[in-house]
Amino acid sequence: MCGIVAYVGPKQAQGTLLEGLKRLEYRGYDSAGAAVAGPEGLKTVRSVGRVSVLENMLNEAGGLSGSLGIAHTRWATHGSPTQLNAHPHTDTAETIALVHNGIIENYVALRTYLEKRGHTFYSETDTEVLAKLIGDLHTNNGNGLDLESAVHSALQKVTGAYAMAVISAREPGTLVVARKGSPLMIGLGEGSYIAASDASAIIAHTTQVIALDDYQVAKLTVIEGSAEMRTTTIDNVPVNPKVLDLDMSLEQIELDGYGHFMLKEIMEQPRTLTNAMRGRLDEREGRVVLGGLREYARDLVRARRFILTGQGTAWHAGLIGEYLLEDLAKVPCETEYASEFRYRNPVIDEGTVMIAISQSGETADTLAALREARERGALTLGVVNAVGSTISRETDAGVYLHVGPEIGVASTKAFIGQLAVLTEIALFIGRRKFLSQDVVSKYIEELTKLPDCIAKVLEQSDYIRDQTAKLVERENWLFLGRGYNYPVALEGALKLKEISYIHAEGMPAAEMKHGPIALIDKDMPVVFVAPRGSQYEKVVSNIEEVRARGGRIIAVADEDDTNIDQYAETVFRVPHVPEPLQPIITTIPLQLLAYHAAVIRGHDVDKPRNLAKSVTVE
Ligand code: G6P
């Protein structure tokens, strides 16, 4: 998804802007650009493709000189990925330059209004409309408003979502940023400010940040070494934002010797899972300690219904959460795509709890579903990774994943963290209802063994790669599982299609007979997630059905399950764990399968085509 970096301070801006853009590359984008205001006025450079292309263009052009600048990576929404559509956009007088994430919904009306005032548009974007509108108010034939007031005034006319940063050749040392519905943070450096849509572009400079709320504008000024910040609403009412301390280090977002972030993040899961459980499991007392939920424990115990929501991988975690909450906390539960929930007319009664699951805490649909549920009186919890993100701030309470920043576009360690936290929540509630101390102590004991179990699966990475290589030319795959392992099948299929571009479908194993079985022939790889458990025999029957039709069977099975060998061409072995905890283990070989398939097929694993790490538009 689009990314913003903006800098004002004592240094030349270009280096900080490019470094920031590189840190945002993982979010997904198709073009990039930067603008700097300096002694030679305002200069803008834009390019299609990677940030490295922009960097080369800048070098060829002799660089951008000045200590105030904005930069952007664009993920096309309005208009194709071309140089003309790339940001920054400028106003007609070329006085201001602006970068923007989000969508201006009334851009057609605004464009017509501006055309009548004599402005001509060169791009297909909604962003250019915003640039021209602010520019119109700012310049106005020499009688314009100052930049901050022009932003206030323009944003009062705008509907839609924005995170934006704007600079003006007329106001050296002044950066104005604003936000509604799309994230924006301001890093407080030493005598400098670095604003960005994502903490990873800030962390090299400072851990002290301000996360703007919706409808807020910040004017950041650095003149002759003196730095000043003024934060207001778009109606110019001053606000006092809270300073947050970012919970991440630069090392956490570097490759650490791995070829790809995705592999690094898969391999570090024993540690990140430990982090997701640290301080939360009291085995002796048979208790789960979740400080973030303590205040709401009674409401959670009395809750009559849970709605879990999210998108993509987070939605898969929600499906597993549904099994966990029904099983361990004995409470009715349903999992909904956030994008569907928000546009229905959902029935929320007293006693409904919504759990919004999101790695980034910024997914537009998940945020909107959360707001909808809250508006209708639900208690809202967040299961979020990114500290200080919008979802974490807008929920009544929540539990952070603590798995560290996830850079690989295909989610891995965040998913495992989500499962750990959802298990903790289910035990937290269940213990206060029907689960005895002994039962919870047993689960805690099993949970604490999981990091070692994951490490054992990871040791098979080379074997999984070699087996994957035999099947990697096949263009259609099925992933099947039952019970707790049905959502794991969905997640396995999603991982494969996201990064290897192989068509894969996941579904409940029994559902195969109701149509998809027609696809099976001797060429089709079918992955069964089949550890021993209450439905093992039934899954084996499904395996036989596939075998009878010549399908190529890959099984994820318990390490001591020799029975499975007679059916499966390939077996990925996992340690046996209790059924509710199985997804945390059975997902791991499927992550490795997808990773190796993508690498063998020669794809850019961390930057898969058309995908964005965080989807902050509907
Ligand atoms: C995008 C990503 C997925 C992710 C989904 C939800 O589609 O590509 O990997 O699962 O968004 O993101 P969230 O940050 O809310 O977990």
Coordinates of N, CA, C and O and ligand atoms in Angstrom, one line a residue, residues 310-315 357-364 366 383 391 406 408-411 414 418 491 494-495 498 611-615, ligand 1:
G310 N -11.6 -9.7 10.7 CA -10.3 -9.4 10.1 C -10.4 -9.6 8.6 O -11.4 -9.9 8.1
Q311 N -9.2 -9.5 8.0 CA -9.2 -9.8 6.5 C -8.0 -10.7 6.3 O -7.0 -10.7 7.1
G312 N -8.0 -11.4 5.2 CA -6.8 -12.2 4.8 C -6.4 -13.2 5.9 O -7.3 -13.9 6.5
T313 N -5.1 -13.2 6.2 CA -4.6 -14.2 7.2 C -5.2 -13.9 8.5 O -5.5 -14.9 9.3
A314 N -5.5 -12.7 8.9 CA -6.1 -12.4 10.2 C -7.5 -13.0 10.3 O -7.9 -13.5 11.3
W315 N -8.2 -13.1 9.1 CA -9.5 -13.7 9.1 C -9.4 -15.2 9.4 O -10.2 -15.8 10.1
I357 N -9.0 -8.5 14.6 CA -7.6 -9.1 14.5 C -6.9 -8.4 13.3 O -7.4 -8.4 12.2
S358 N -5.7 -8.0 13.6 CA -5.0 -7.3 12.5 C -3.5 -7.2 12.9 O -3.2 -6.7 14.0
Q359 N -2.7 -7.6 12.0 CA -1.2 -7.4 12.2 C -0.9 -5.9 12.2 O -0.3 -5.5 13.2
S360 N -1.3 -5.2 11.2 CA -0.9 -3.8 11.1 C -1.7 -2.9 12.0 O -1.3 -1.8 12.4
G361 N -2.9 -3.3 12.3 CA -3.8 -2.4 13.1 C -4.3 -1.3 12.3 O -4.8 -0.3 12.8
E362 N -4.2 -1.4 10.9 CA -4.6 -0.2 10.1 C -5.5 -0.7 8.9 O -5.8 0.2 8.1
T363 N -5.8 -1.9 8.8 CA -6.6 -2.4 7.7 C -8.0 -1.7 7.6 O -8.7 -1.7 8.6
A364 N -8.2 -1.0 6.5 CA -9.4 -0.1 6.5 C -10.7 -0.9 6.8 O -11.5 -0.4 7.6
T366 N -11.2 -3.7 8.5 CA -11.3 -4.1 9.8 C -11.6 -3.0 10.8 O -12.4 -3.1 11.7
V383 N -6.7 -7.6 18.7 CA -5.6 -8.5 18.7 C -4.7 -8.0 17.6 O -4.9 -8.3 16.4
I391 N -6.2 0.6 15.2 CA -7.1 -0.3 15.8 C -6.8 -0.5 17.2 O -7.7 -0.6 18.1
E406 N 6.5 -7.1 11.2 CA 6.5 -8.2 10.1 C 6.6 -7.4 8.8 O 5.8 -6.6 8.5
G408 N 7.7 -9.1 5.6 CA 7.3 -10.0 4.5 C 5.8 -9.7 4.3 O 5.0 -9.7 5.2
V409 N 5.5 -9.6 3.0 CA 4.1 -9.3 2.7 C 3.2 -10.4 3.1 O 2.1 -10.2 3.7
A410 N 3.6 -11.6 2.9 CA 2.8 -12.8 3.3 C 3.0 -13.0 4.8 O 4.1 -13.3 5.2
S411 N 1.9 -12.9 5.5 CA 2.0 -12.9 7.0 C 2.4 -14.3 7.5 O 1.8 -15.3 7.0
A414 N 3.1 -13.3 12.4 CA 1.9 -12.6 13.0 C 0.8 -13.5 13.2 O 0.1 -13.5 14.2
Q418 N -1.1 -14.4 16.5 CA -2.5 -14.2 16.6 C -3.2 -15.5 17.3 O -4.0 -15.4 18.1
E491 N -5.2 -21.2 5.1 CA -4.0 -20.3 5.2 C -2.9 -20.9 4.3 O -2.1 -20.1 3.7
L494 N -3.6 -19.9 0.8 CA -3.4 -18.4 0.6 C -1.9 -18.1 0.5 O -1.5 -17.3 -0.4
K495 N -1.1 -18.7 1.4 CA 0.3 -18.5 1.3 C 0.9 -18.8 0.0 O 1.6 -18.1 -0.6
E498 N -0.3 -16.4 -2.8 CA 0.2 -15.0 -2.6 C 1.6 -14.8 -3.2 O 1.9 -13.8 -3.8
L611 N 0.2 -7.2 -4.5 CA -0.2 -7.3 -3.1 C 0.4 -6.1 -2.3 O 1.5 -5.6 -2.6
A612 N -0.3 -5.8 -1.2 CA 0.2 -4.8 -0.3 C 0.2 -5.4 1.1 O -0.6 -6.2 1.4
K613 N 1.1 -5.0 1.9 CA 1.3 -5.5 3.2 C 0.1 -5.0 4.1 O -0.4 -5.8 4.9
S614 N -0.3 -3.8 3.9 CA -1.4 -3.3 4.7 C -2.3 -2.5 3.8 O -1.9 -1.6 3.1
V615 N -3.6 -3.0 3.8 CA -4.5 -2.4 2.8 C -5.4 -1.4 3.6 O -6.3 -1.7 4.3
Ligands
G6P1 C1 -3.3 -7.7 3.3 C2 -2.0 -8.6 3.5 C3 -2.4 -9.9 4.2 C4 -3.0 -9.6 5.5 C5 -4.3 -8.7 5.4 C6 -4.8 -8.2 6.7 O1 -4.1 -8.3 2.4 O2 -1.4 -8.9 2.2 O3 -1.2 -10.6 4.5 O4 -3.4 -10.8 6.1 O5 -3.9 -7.6 4.6 O6 -3.9 -7.4 7.3 P1 -3.8 -7.0 8.8 O7 -2.7 -6.0 8.9 O8 -5.1 -6.4 9.2 O9 -3.5 -8.3 9.6

